[in-house]
Amino acid sequence: MKSLKILAVTLMLAFPGRLPAQEPVQLDLVSSRRMALEHAQSIRIADAQIARAQGERQAARAAWWPDVSASATAVYKKQEIREELYLPTQVFNPATGELVPNVAMNPITGEPILGPDGNPVFNTYAYLPLDLTLNGIVLAGVTAQQPLYAGGRIDAGNRMARIGVDMAETNRLLREGEVIFATDQAFYQHLAVGEKVKLARQYKVLLDTLERTVSDSYELGMCNRNELLKVRVKRDEAALQVQKAETGHVLTRMALCRILGLDLDTPLAIRDSMETETEPWPGVDDLSPDSRLELLLLEKQSELAEQNIRLVRGEYLPAAGLSVGYNYLGVGLDGMDNFTNHGATLMANVQIPLVTFGERKGKVKAARARLDEKQLEMEQVRGYLQLEMEQARLQYRDALLRVELSRRALEQAEENMRISDDNYRLGMETVVDLLTARAEWQQAFSENLDALANRNIQESNLLRIANRLE
């Protein structure tokens, strides 16, 4: 006996038990939506697009302000300069009191004497020997350029950048609605299948109880074996339904975990229940395609195309600008003082396109065609959105009617099953009638769960179309 205890302890140490089960994640519809929005890649992409559009708008605003730049160039090169220069001289003219070139004159003609190179010959020249060494040159400056008029391109660029930000923000709202709707679908499907698991297990318990009752009756000779076999067949079918429901529950849990960004094996605990009584959404009759985000995006694209026409036109209109600068030049020399020069400059620039050989006309025509294309596309999509809205409205109303009809069917099935139970106990019905009544109750219960889930999904779809999902 002692050796068996030692063996048991050894086996426990060698093969430890399983780790504690992972705690299920508590979820309701609100927390599921929040987790899905935090995980969705489409939302992250939309956020990046908003950041890009905001950066482009900031860059477009900067075009109104001067462009200030600084530059500096330094060249070091040691170069010796040795030359002998003969420079022209000047003499004083008593008549005018000024210095005039000391040019040799022809006494006969009175004209300056020209050398072989065609230049005047001077009476005397100044001798200037050069012996310098160039050490380097430094050139530095600061320039500010301010556009005064750019043919409306700056204003058009800023408007396009602002429209781009609006489009990026609208696109994010559209992506949010899609993510929330997908989350609602997965949430309600998982919730409905979970209720079906409970239903399948409850139905199996009923058949287990009935199987024991019929088995006892068979042992007492109160029924034949055929009835017992029919009950056992139905019980086995119920066990298979439990397995299918549990498998479906696992698959819907995995689908919901994927949307929420959780591991597929993460256990979930749903705190919500399938509501059986809810008021219809009051805005079902007030839907209009003009409020659709998809249409708003197309309207923004049309505005963008309209501003693009202004931008293209501005490329071929006169442009004017002003430039202010300050420059410094320094030259390092050996043999004499370093040379420096600095000062401010002011420059105005005007550019007027004259002939483009049809380029301007062609580009403006293409920009106008782009605007017409977006407007026609908007009208086309408006019809599609109107059709989708009407379909969603009708599907929601059908879902409400389906809930009401399935609820009535469930009430009738419950009453029919109760009457069949009583009649079977009194011997007024066969076991086949009882099994049929219980199967009809289970089917009615399952259809009611499907109707409730479909109603919630259709309402979520309607809210998505109306931009009311939060």
CSV table of C-alpha atoms in Angstrom, one decimal:
chain,number,residue,atom,x,y,z
A,1,MET,CA,0.0,0.0,0.0
A,2,LYS,CA,2.8,2.3,0.9
A,3,SER,CA,4.5,1.6,-2.4
A,4,LEU,CA,1.4,2.5,-4.3
A,5,LYS,CA,1.3,5.9,-2.6
A,6,ILE,CA,4.9,6.6,-3.5
A,7,LEU,CA,4.2,5.7,-7.1
A,8,ALA,CA,1.2,8.0,-7.2
A,9,VAL,CA,3.2,10.9,-5.8
A,10,THR,CA,6.0,10.2,-8.3
A,11,LEU,CA,3.5,10.2,-11.2
A,12,MET,CA,2.0,13.5,-10.0
A,13,LEU,CA,5.5,15.1,-9.9
A,14,ALA,CA,6.5,13.7,-13.3
A,15,PHE,CA,3.2,14.6,-15.0
A,16,PRO,CA,1.8,17.8,-13.4
A,17,GLY,CA,-1.8,18.6,-14.0
A,18,ARG,CA,-3.1,21.2,-16.4
A,19,LEU,CA,-2.5,24.9,-15.8
A,20,PRO,CA,-5.5,26.8,-14.5
A,21,ALA,CA,-8.0,27.5,-17.2
A,22,GLN,CA,-7.8,31.0,-18.8
A,23,GLU,CA,-10.3,33.5,-17.4
A,24,PRO,CA,-13.0,34.3,-20.0
A,25,VAL,CA,-13.1,37.8,-21.3
A,26,GLN,CA,-16.2,39.6,-20.2
A,27,LEU,CA,-18.0,41.2,-23.1
A,28,ASP,CA,-21.1,43.1,-24.0
A,29,LEU,CA,-22.0,44.9,-27.2
A,30,VAL,CA,-20.4,48.2,-26.2
A,31,SER,CA,-17.1,46.7,-25.1
A,32,SER,CA,-17.0,44.5,-28.2
A,33,ARG,CA,-17.4,47.6,-30.5
A,34,ARG,CA,-14.7,49.4,-28.6
A,35,MET,CA,-12.2,46.6,-28.8
A,36,ALA,CA,-13.0,46.1,-32.5
A,37,LEU,CA,-12.4,49.7,-33.3
A,38,GLU,CA,-9.1,49.7,-31.4
A,39,HIS,CA,-7.9,46.6,-33.3
A,40,ALA,CA,-9.2,47.2,-36.8
A,41,GLN,CA,-6.5,47.8,-39.4
A,42,SER,CA,-8.9,49.8,-41.6
A,43,ILE,CA,-9.3,52.3,-38.7
A,44,ARG,CA,-5.5,52.6,-38.4
A,45,ILE,CA,-5.2,53.1,-42.1
A,46,ALA,CA,-7.9,55.8,-41.9
A,47,ASP,CA,-6.0,57.5,-39.1
A,48,ALA,CA,-2.8,57.5,-41.1
A,49,GLN,CA,-4.7,59.0,-44.1
A,50,ILE,CA,-6.0,61.8,-41.8
A,51,ALA,CA,-2.5,62.5,-40.6
A,52,ARG,CA,-1.2,62.6,-44.2
A,53,ALA,CA,-4.0,65.0,-45.2
A,54,GLN,CA,-3.3,67.3,-42.2
A,55,GLY,CA,0.3,67.4,-43.2
A,56,GLU,CA,-0.5,68.3,-46.7
A,57,ARG,CA,-2.8,71.0,-45.5
A,58,GLN,CA,0.0,72.4,-43.3
A,59,ALA,CA,2.3,72.4,-46.2
A,60,ALA,CA,-0.3,74.2,-48.4
A,61,ARG,CA,-0.7,76.9,-45.8
A,62,ALA,CA,3.0,77.6,-45.8
A,63,ALA,CA,2.8,78.7,-49.4
A,64,TRP,CA,1.3,82.0,-48.2
A,65,TRP,CA,4.4,82.9,-46.2
A,66,PRO,CA,7.9,83.9,-47.5
A,67,ASP,CA,10.4,81.2,-48.3
A,68,VAL,CA,13.5,82.1,-46.3
A,69,SER,CA,16.8,80.4,-47.1
A,70,ALA,CA,20.4,80.8,-46.3
A,71,SER,CA,23.4,79.6,-48.3
A,72,ALA,CA,27.2,79.7,-47.7
A,73,THR,CA,30.1,78.7,-49.9
A,74,ALA,CA,33.7,78.5,-48.9
A,75,VAL,CA,36.5,77.7,-51.4
A,76,TYR,CA,40.1,77.2,-50.2
A,77,LYS,CA,42.6,77.2,-53.0
A,78,LYS,CA,46.2,78.5,-52.7
A,79,GLN,CA,47.1,80.2,-56.0
A,80,GLU,CA,50.0,82.6,-56.8
A,81,ILE,CA,49.4,85.5,-59.1
A,82,ARG,CA,52.5,87.1,-60.6
A,83,GLU,CA,52.1,89.6,-63.4
A,84,GLU,CA,53.5,92.9,-64.7
A,85,LEU,CA,50.8,95.4,-65.6
A,86,TYR,CA,51.1,98.6,-67.7
A,87,LEU,CA,48.1,100.8,-66.8
A,88,PRO,CA,47.0,103.9,-68.8
A,89,THR,CA,47.5,107.3,-67.2
A,90,GLN,CA,45.5,110.5,-67.0
A,91,VAL,CA,46.4,114.2,-67.1
A,92,PHE,CA,44.7,117.3,-65.7
A,93,ASN,CA,42.6,119.3,-68.1
A,94,PRO,CA,42.8,123.0,-67.0
A,95,ALA,CA,39.7,123.9,-69.1
A,96,THR,CA,37.4,121.5,-67.3
A,97,GLY,CA,39.2,120.9,-64.1
A,98,GLU,CA,38.9,117.1,-64.6
A,99,LEU,CA,41.3,114.3,-65.3
A,100,VAL,CA,41.2,113.0,-68.8
A,101,PRO,CA,43.0,110.0,-70.5
A,102,ASN,CA,46.6,110.9,-71.5
A,103,VAL,CA,46.0,109.7,-75.1
A,104,ALA,CA,48.7,110.4,-77.8
A,105,MET,CA,47.1,112.6,-80.5
A,106,ASN,CA,48.1,112.8,-84.2
A,107,PRO,CA,49.3,116.3,-84.7
A,108,ILE,CA,48.1,116.4,-88.3
A,109,THR,CA,44.6,115.0,-87.9
A,110,GLY,CA,44.1,115.7,-84.2
A,111,GLU,CA,42.7,112.2,-83.8
A,112,PRO,CA,43.9,109.6,-81.1
A,113,ILE,CA,46.6,107.3,-82.3
A,114,LEU,CA,45.4,103.7,-82.4
A,115,GLY,CA,47.6,100.7,-81.8
A,116,PRO,CA,47.6,97.4,-83.7
A,117,ASP,CA,44.8,96.1,-81.4
A,118,GLY,CA,42.6,99.1,-82.3
A,119,ASN,CA,42.8,100.7,-78.9
A,120,PRO,CA,44.1,104.2,-78.3
A,121,VAL,CA,47.9,104.7,-77.5
A,122,PHE,CA,48.7,106.6,-74.3
A,123,ASN,CA,51.7,109.0,-74.0
A,124,THR,CA,52.8,107.3,-70.7
A,125,TYR,CA,51.9,104.2,-68.9
A,126,ALA,CA,52.1,103.3,-65.1
A,127,TYR,CA,54.0,100.2,-64.3
A,128,LEU,CA,52.3,97.9,-61.8
A,129,PRO,CA,54.0,94.7,-60.8
A,130,LEU,CA,51.6,92.1,-59.1
A,131,ASP,CA,52.9,89.5,-56.7
A,132,LEU,CA,49.8,88.1,-54.9
A,133,THR,CA,48.7,84.7,-53.4
A,134,LEU,CA,44.9,83.8,-53.4
A,135,ASN,CA,44.1,81.8,-50.3
A,136,GLY,CA,40.3,81.3,-50.7
A,137,ILE,CA,36.8,82.8,-51.3
A,138,VAL,CA,33.8,83.0,-48.9
A,139,LEU,CA,30.3,83.7,-50.3
A,140,ALA,CA,27.3,83.8,-47.9
A,141,GLY,CA,23.8,85.1,-48.2
A,142,VAL,CA,20.2,85.1,-46.8
A,143,THR,CA,17.2,85.3,-49.2
A,144,ALA,CA,13.5,85.7,-48.6
A,145,GLN,CA,11.1,85.1,-51.5
A,146,GLN,CA,7.5,86.2,-51.1
A,147,PRO,CA,4.9,85.3,-53.8
A,148,LEU,CA,2.6,88.2,-54.5
A,149,TYR,CA,0.3,86.6,-57.1
A,150,ALA,CA,0.3,83.0,-58.4
A,151,GLY,CA,-2.8,82.9,-60.6
A,152,GLY,CA,-5.0,81.6,-57.7
A,153,ARG,CA,-2.9,78.4,-57.4
A,154,ILE,CA,-2.1,79.0,-53.7
A,155,ASP,CA,-5.7,79.5,-52.8
A,156,ALA,CA,-6.8,76.5,-54.8
A,157,GLY,CA,-4.1,74.4,-53.2
A,158,ASN,CA,-5.2,75.4,-49.7
A,159,ARG,CA,-8.9,74.6,-50.5
A,160,MET,CA,-7.9,71.2,-52.0
A,161,ALA,CA,-5.9,70.4,-48.9
A,162,ARG,CA,-8.8,71.4,-46.6
A,163,ILE,CA,-11.1,69.2,-48.7
A,164,GLY,CA,-8.6,66.4,-48.4
A,165,VAL,CA,-8.8,66.6,-44.6
A,166,ASP,CA,-12.6,66.5,-44.7
A,167,MET,CA,-12.5,63.4,-47.0
A,168,ALA,CA,-10.1,61.6,-44.7
A,169,GLU,CA,-12.2,62.3,-41.7
A,170,THR,CA,-15.4,61.2,-43.5
A,171,ASN,CA,-13.6,58.1,-44.7
A,172,ARG,CA,-12.8,57.2,-41.1
A,173,LEU,CA,-16.4,57.6,-40.1
A,174,LEU,CA,-17.3,55.2,-42.9
A,175,ARG,CA,-14.7,52.7,-41.8
A,176,GLU,CA,-16.0,52.9,-38.2
A,177,GLY,CA,-19.5,52.1,-39.3
A,178,GLU,CA,-18.3,49.1,-41.3
A,179,VAL,CA,-16.2,47.8,-38.4
A,180,ILE,CA,-19.1,48.3,-35.9
A,181,PHE,CA,-21.6,46.5,-38.2
A,182,ALA,CA,-19.2,43.6,-38.7
A,183,THR,CA,-18.8,43.4,-34.9
A,184,ASP,CA,-22.5,43.4,-34.3
A,185,GLN,CA,-23.0,40.6,-36.8
A,186,ALA,CA,-20.4,38.4,-35.2
A,187,PHE,CA,-21.6,39.3,-31.7
A,188,TYR,CA,-25.3,38.5,-32.3
A,189,GLN,CA,-24.4,35.3,-34.2
A,190,HIS,CA,-22.2,34.2,-31.3
A,191,LEU,CA,-24.9,35.1,-28.8
A,192,ALA,CA,-27.7,33.3,-30.8
A,193,VAL,CA,-25.6,30.1,-31.2
A,194,GLY,CA,-24.8,30.2,-27.5
A,195,GLU,CA,-28.6,30.2,-26.8
A,196,LYS,CA,-29.0,27.4,-29.3
A,197,VAL,CA,-26.4,25.4,-27.3
A,198,LYS,CA,-28.5,25.8,-24.2
A,199,LEU,CA,-31.6,24.9,-26.2
A,200,ALA,CA,-30.0,21.7,-27.6
A,201,ARG,CA,-28.9,20.6,-24.2
A,202,GLN,CA,-32.3,21.3,-22.7
A,203,TYR,CA,-33.9,19.4,-25.5
A,204,LYS,CA,-31.6,16.4,-24.9
A,205,VAL,CA,-32.4,16.5,-21.2
A,206,LEU,CA,-36.1,16.3,-22.1
A,207,LEU,CA,-35.5,13.3,-24.4
A,208,ASP,CA,-33.3,11.6,-21.7
A,209,THR,CA,-36.1,12.0,-19.2
A,210,LEU,CA,-38.6,10.7,-21.8
A,211,GLU,CA,-36.3,7.7,-22.6
A,212,ARG,CA,-36.2,6.7,-19.0
A,213,THR,CA,-39.9,7.0,-18.7
A,214,VAL,CA,-40.6,4.9,-21.8
A,215,SER,CA,-37.9,2.4,-20.8
A,216,ASP,CA,-39.7,1.9,-17.4
A,217,SER,CA,-43.0,1.5,-19.2
A,218,TYR,CA,-41.4,-1.1,-21.5
A,219,GLU,CA,-40.0,-3.0,-18.5
A,220,LEU,CA,-43.5,-3.1,-17.1
A,221,GLY,CA,-45.0,-4.2,-20.4
A,222,MET,CA,-47.0,-1.0,-20.9
A,223,CYS,CA,-45.5,-0.2,-24.3
A,224,ASN,CA,-43.8,-2.1,-27.1
A,225,ARG,CA,-40.1,-2.0,-28.0
A,226,ASN,CA,-40.7,0.0,-31.1
A,227,GLU,CA,-41.7,3.1,-29.1
A,228,LEU,CA,-38.6,2.8,-27.0
A,229,LEU,CA,-36.4,2.6,-30.1
A,230,LYS,CA,-38.0,5.7,-31.6
A,231,VAL,CA,-37.3,7.6,-28.4
A,232,ARG,CA,-33.7,6.5,-28.4
A,233,VAL,CA,-33.2,7.5,-32.0
A,234,LYS,CA,-34.5,11.0,-31.2
A,235,ARG,CA,-32.3,11.1,-28.2
A,236,ASP,CA,-29.2,10.3,-30.3
A,237,GLU,CA,-30.3,12.9,-32.8
A,238,ALA,CA,-30.5,15.4,-30.0
A,239,ALA,CA,-27.0,14.5,-28.8
A,240,LEU,CA,-25.7,15.1,-32.4
A,241,GLN,CA,-27.5,18.5,-32.4
A,242,VAL,CA,-25.8,19.4,-29.1
A,243,GLN,CA,-22.4,18.6,-30.7
A,244,LYS,CA,-23.2,20.6,-33.8
A,245,ALA,CA,-24.4,23.6,-31.7
A,246,GLU,CA,-21.2,23.5,-29.6
A,247,THR,CA,-19.1,23.3,-32.8
A,248,GLY,CA,-20.9,26.3,-34.2
A,249,HIS,CA,-20.5,28.1,-30.9
A,250,VAL,CA,-16.7,27.6,-31.1
A,251,LEU,CA,-16.6,28.8,-34.7
A,252,THR,CA,-18.6,32.0,-34.0
A,253,ARG,CA,-16.4,32.6,-30.9
A,254,MET,CA,-13.3,32.4,-33.1
A,255,ALA,CA,-14.9,34.8,-35.7
A,256,LEU,CA,-15.7,37.3,-32.9
A,257,CYS,CA,-12.2,36.9,-31.4
A,258,ARG,CA,-10.6,37.7,-34.8
A,259,ILE,CA,-12.6,40.9,-35.1
A,260,LEU,CA,-11.7,41.9,-31.5
A,261,GLY,CA,-8.0,41.2,-32.0
A,262,LEU,CA,-8.0,38.3,-29.5
A,263,ASP,CA,-6.4,34.9,-29.8
A,264,LEU,CA,-8.8,32.5,-31.4
A,265,ASP,CA,-8.7,30.2,-28.3
A,266,THR,CA,-9.7,33.0,-26.0
A,267,PRO,CA,-12.8,32.1,-23.9
A,268,LEU,CA,-15.6,34.7,-24.0
A,269,ALA,CA,-18.3,35.4,-21.5
A,270,ILE,CA,-21.2,37.4,-23.1
A,271,ARG,CA,-23.0,39.5,-20.5
A,272,ASP,CA,-25.8,40.5,-22.9
A,273,SER,CA,-28.9,38.5,-23.6
A,274,MET,CA,-31.1,38.3,-26.6
A,275,GLU,CA,-33.9,40.9,-26.1
A,276,THR,CA,-37.3,39.5,-26.9
A,277,GLU,CA,-39.2,42.8,-26.8
A,278,THR,CA,-37.7,46.0,-28.3
A,279,GLU,CA,-39.3,49.1,-29.9
A,280,PRO,CA,-38.7,49.6,-33.6
A,281,TRP,CA,-36.1,52.2,-34.4
A,282,PRO,CA,-38.1,55.5,-34.9
A,283,GLY,CA,-36.0,56.9,-37.8
A,284,VAL,CA,-36.8,54.0,-40.2
A,285,ASP,CA,-39.0,56.2,-42.3
A,286,ASP,CA,-36.8,59.3,-42.4
A,287,LEU,CA,-33.8,57.9,-44.3
A,288,SER,CA,-32.4,59.8,-47.2
A,289,PRO,CA,-29.4,59.1,-49.5
A,290,ASP,CA,-28.3,62.7,-49.0
A,291,SER,CA,-27.1,61.8,-45.5
A,292,ARG,CA,-24.9,58.8,-46.7
A,293,LEU,CA,-21.2,59.1,-46.0
A,294,GLU,CA,-20.5,57.5,-49.4
A,295,LEU,CA,-22.3,60.3,-51.2
A,296,LEU,CA,-20.6,62.9,-49.0
A,297,LEU,CA,-17.2,61.5,-50.1
A,298,LEU,CA,-18.3,61.8,-53.8
A,299,GLU,CA,-19.4,65.4,-53.2
A,300,LYS,CA,-16.0,66.2,-51.8
A,301,GLN,CA,-14.3,64.5,-54.8
A,302,SER,CA,-16.4,66.8,-57.0
A,303,GLU,CA,-15.3,69.9,-55.0
A,304,LEU,CA,-11.7,68.6,-55.4
A,305,ALA,CA,-12.1,68.4,-59.1
A,306,GLU,CA,-13.5,71.9,-59.3
A,307,GLN,CA,-10.6,73.3,-57.4
A,308,ASN,CA,-8.2,71.4,-59.7
A,309,ILE,CA,-9.6,73.4,-62.6
A,310,ARG,CA,-8.5,76.6,-60.8
A,311,LEU,CA,-5.1,75.0,-60.1
A,312,VAL,CA,-4.6,74.1,-63.8
A,313,ARG,CA,-5.7,77.6,-64.9
A,314,GLY,CA,-3.4,79.2,-62.5
A,315,GLU,CA,-0.4,77.5,-64.0
A,316,TYR,CA,-0.9,79.6,-67.2
A,317,LEU,CA,-1.7,83.0,-65.5
A,318,PRO,CA,0.8,85.7,-64.7
A,319,ALA,CA,2.8,85.3,-61.5
A,320,ALA,CA,4.6,87.9,-59.5
A,321,GLY,CA,6.9,87.7,-56.6
A,322,LEU,CA,9.3,89.7,-54.4
A,323,SER,CA,12.8,88.7,-53.3
A,324,VAL,CA,14.9,90.3,-50.5
A,325,GLY,CA,18.4,89.2,-49.9
A,326,TYR,CA,21.6,90.0,-48.1
A,327,ASN,CA,25.0,88.8,-49.5
A,328,TYR,CA,28.6,88.8,-48.3
A,329,LEU,CA,31.7,88.2,-50.3
A,330,GLY,CA,35.2,87.7,-48.9
A,331,VAL,CA,38.4,87.1,-50.7
A,332,GLY,CA,41.6,86.2,-48.8
A,333,LEU,CA,44.9,87.5,-50.4
A,334,ASP,CA,48.6,87.6,-49.4
A,335,GLY,CA,50.4,90.7,-50.3
A,336,MET,CA,47.5,93.1,-49.9
A,337,ASP,CA,44.4,93.6,-47.7
A,338,ASN,CA,41.6,91.0,-47.9
A,339,PHE,CA,38.8,92.0,-50.2
A,340,THR,CA,35.2,92.0,-48.7
A,341,ASN,CA,31.9,93.2,-50.1
A,342,HIS,CA,28.4,92.9,-48.6
A,343,GLY,CA,25.0,94.5,-49.1
A,344,ALA,CA,21.2,94.0,-49.4
A,345,THR,CA,19.3,93.4,-52.6
A,346,LEU,CA,15.7,93.8,-53.6
A,347,MET,CA,14.3,92.1,-56.7
A,348,ALA,CA,10.8,91.9,-58.2
A,349,ASN,CA,9.9,89.2,-60.6
A,350,VAL,CA,6.9,88.9,-63.0
A,351,GLN,CA,6.3,85.9,-65.3
A,352,ILE,CA,3.7,86.0,-68.0
A,353,PRO,CA,3.0,82.9,-70.1
A,354,LEU,CA,2.5,84.0,-73.7
A,355,VAL,CA,2.2,80.9,-76.0
A,356,THR,CA,1.6,77.3,-74.9
A,357,PHE,CA,0.6,75.8,-78.3
A,358,GLY,CA,-2.7,74.3,-76.9
A,359,GLU,CA,-1.2,72.9,-73.7
A,360,ARG,CA,-3.3,75.2,-71.4
A,361,LYS,CA,-6.5,74.5,-73.3
A,362,GLY,CA,-5.9,70.8,-73.2
A,363,LYS,CA,-5.2,70.6,-69.5
A,364,VAL,CA,-8.2,72.7,-68.6
A,365,LYS,CA,-10.4,70.6,-70.8
A,366,ALA,CA,-9.2,67.4,-69.1
A,367,ALA,CA,-9.8,69.0,-65.7
A,368,ARG,CA,-13.4,69.9,-66.7
A,369,ALA,CA,-14.0,66.4,-67.9
A,370,ARG,CA,-12.8,65.1,-64.6
A,371,LEU,CA,-15.3,67.3,-62.8
A,372,ASP,CA,-18.1,66.1,-65.1
A,373,GLU,CA,-17.0,62.5,-64.5
A,374,LYS,CA,-17.3,62.9,-60.7
A,375,GLN,CA,-20.7,64.6,-60.9
A,376,LEU,CA,-22.1,61.8,-63.1
A,377,GLU,CA,-20.6,59.2,-60.8
A,378,MET,CA,-22.2,60.9,-57.9
A,379,GLU,CA,-25.6,60.7,-59.6
A,380,GLN,CA,-25.1,57.0,-60.4
A,381,VAL,CA,-24.1,56.2,-56.9
A,382,ARG,CA,-27.0,58.1,-55.5
A,383,GLY,CA,-29.3,55.6,-57.2
A,384,TYR,CA,-27.4,52.7,-55.8
A,385,LEU,CA,-27.5,54.1,-52.3
A,386,GLN,CA,-31.2,54.8,-52.5
A,387,LEU,CA,-31.8,51.2,-53.5
A,388,GLU,CA,-29.6,49.9,-50.7
A,389,MET,CA,-31.4,52.1,-48.2
A,390,GLU,CA,-34.8,50.8,-49.4
A,391,GLN,CA,-33.6,47.2,-49.2
A,392,ALA,CA,-32.3,47.8,-45.6
A,393,ARG,CA,-35.6,49.4,-44.7
A,394,LEU,CA,-37.7,46.5,-46.0
A,395,GLN,CA,-35.3,43.9,-44.5
A,396,TYR,CA,-35.6,45.5,-41.1
A,397,ARG,CA,-39.4,45.5,-41.3
A,398,ASP,CA,-39.4,41.9,-42.4
A,399,ALA,CA,-37.2,41.1,-39.5
A,400,LEU,CA,-39.6,42.8,-37.1
A,401,LEU,CA,-42.5,40.8,-38.5
A,402,ARG,CA,-40.4,37.6,-38.4
A,403,VAL,CA,-39.8,38.1,-34.7
A,404,GLU,CA,-43.5,38.6,-34.0
A,405,LEU,CA,-44.5,35.5,-36.0
A,406,SER,CA,-41.8,33.3,-34.5
A,407,ARG,CA,-42.8,34.5,-31.0
A,408,ARG,CA,-46.4,33.4,-31.6
A,409,ALA,CA,-45.2,30.1,-33.1
A,410,LEU,CA,-43.1,29.5,-30.1
A,411,GLU,CA,-46.0,30.2,-27.7
A,412,GLN,CA,-48.2,27.7,-29.7
A,413,ALA,CA,-45.4,25.1,-29.7
A,414,GLU,CA,-44.9,25.4,-26.0
A,415,GLU,CA,-48.7,25.0,-25.4
A,416,ASN,CA,-48.8,22.1,-27.8
A,417,MET,CA,-45.9,20.4,-26.1
A,418,ARG,CA,-47.6,20.9,-22.7
A,419,ILE,CA,-50.9,19.3,-24.0
A,420,SER,CA,-49.0,16.4,-25.6
A,421,ASP,CA,-47.2,15.7,-22.3
A,422,ASP,CA,-50.5,15.6,-20.4
A,423,ASN,CA,-52.2,13.5,-23.0
A,424,TYR,CA,-49.2,11.0,-23.1
A,425,ARG,CA,-49.4,10.6,-19.4
A,426,LEU,CA,-53.1,9.9,-19.7
A,427,GLY,CA,-52.5,7.5,-22.5
A,428,MET,CA,-54.4,9.6,-25.0
A,429,GLU,CA,-51.4,10.1,-27.4
A,430,THR,CA,-48.5,7.9,-28.6
A,431,VAL,CA,-44.9,8.6,-28.0
A,432,VAL,CA,-44.6,9.6,-31.7
A,433,ASP,CA,-47.0,12.4,-31.1
A,434,LEU,CA,-45.1,13.5,-28.0
A,435,LEU,CA,-41.8,13.4,-29.9
A,436,THR,CA,-43.3,15.5,-32.7
A,437,ALA,CA,-44.6,18.1,-30.3
A,438,ARG,CA,-41.2,18.4,-28.6
A,439,ALA,CA,-39.4,18.6,-32.0
A,440,GLU,CA,-41.7,21.3,-33.1
A,441,TRP,CA,-41.1,23.2,-29.9
A,442,GLN,CA,-37.3,23.0,-30.4
A,443,GLN,CA,-37.6,24.1,-34.0
A,444,ALA,CA,-39.8,27.1,-33.0
A,445,PHE,CA,-37.4,28.0,-30.3
A,446,SER,CA,-34.5,27.9,-32.7
A,447,GLU,CA,-36.3,30.0,-35.3
A,448,ASN,CA,-37.2,32.5,-32.7
A,449,LEU,CA,-33.5,32.9,-31.8
A,450,ASP,CA,-32.6,33.3,-35.4
A,451,ALA,CA,-35.3,35.9,-35.8
A,452,LEU,CA,-34.1,37.9,-32.8
A,453,ALA,CA,-30.5,37.8,-34.0
A,454,ASN,CA,-31.5,38.8,-37.5
A,455,ARG,CA,-33.6,41.7,-36.2
A,456,ASN,CA,-30.6,43.1,-34.2
A,457,ILE,CA,-28.3,42.7,-37.2
A,458,GLN,CA,-30.8,44.4,-39.6
A,459,GLU,CA,-31.3,47.2,-37.1
A,460,SER,CA,-27.5,47.6,-36.9
A,461,ASN,CA,-27.3,47.7,-40.7
A,462,LEU,CA,-30.0,50.3,-40.8
A,463,LEU,CA,-28.2,52.5,-38.3
A,464,ARG,CA,-25.0,52.1,-40.3
A,465,ILE,CA,-26.7,53.4,-43.4
A,466,ALA,CA,-28.2,56.3,-41.4
A,467,ASN,CA,-24.7,57.1,-39.8
A,468,ARG,CA,-26.1,56.4,-36.3
A,469,LEU,CA,-23.8,53.7,-35.2
A,470,GLU,CA,-21.8,54.8,-32.2
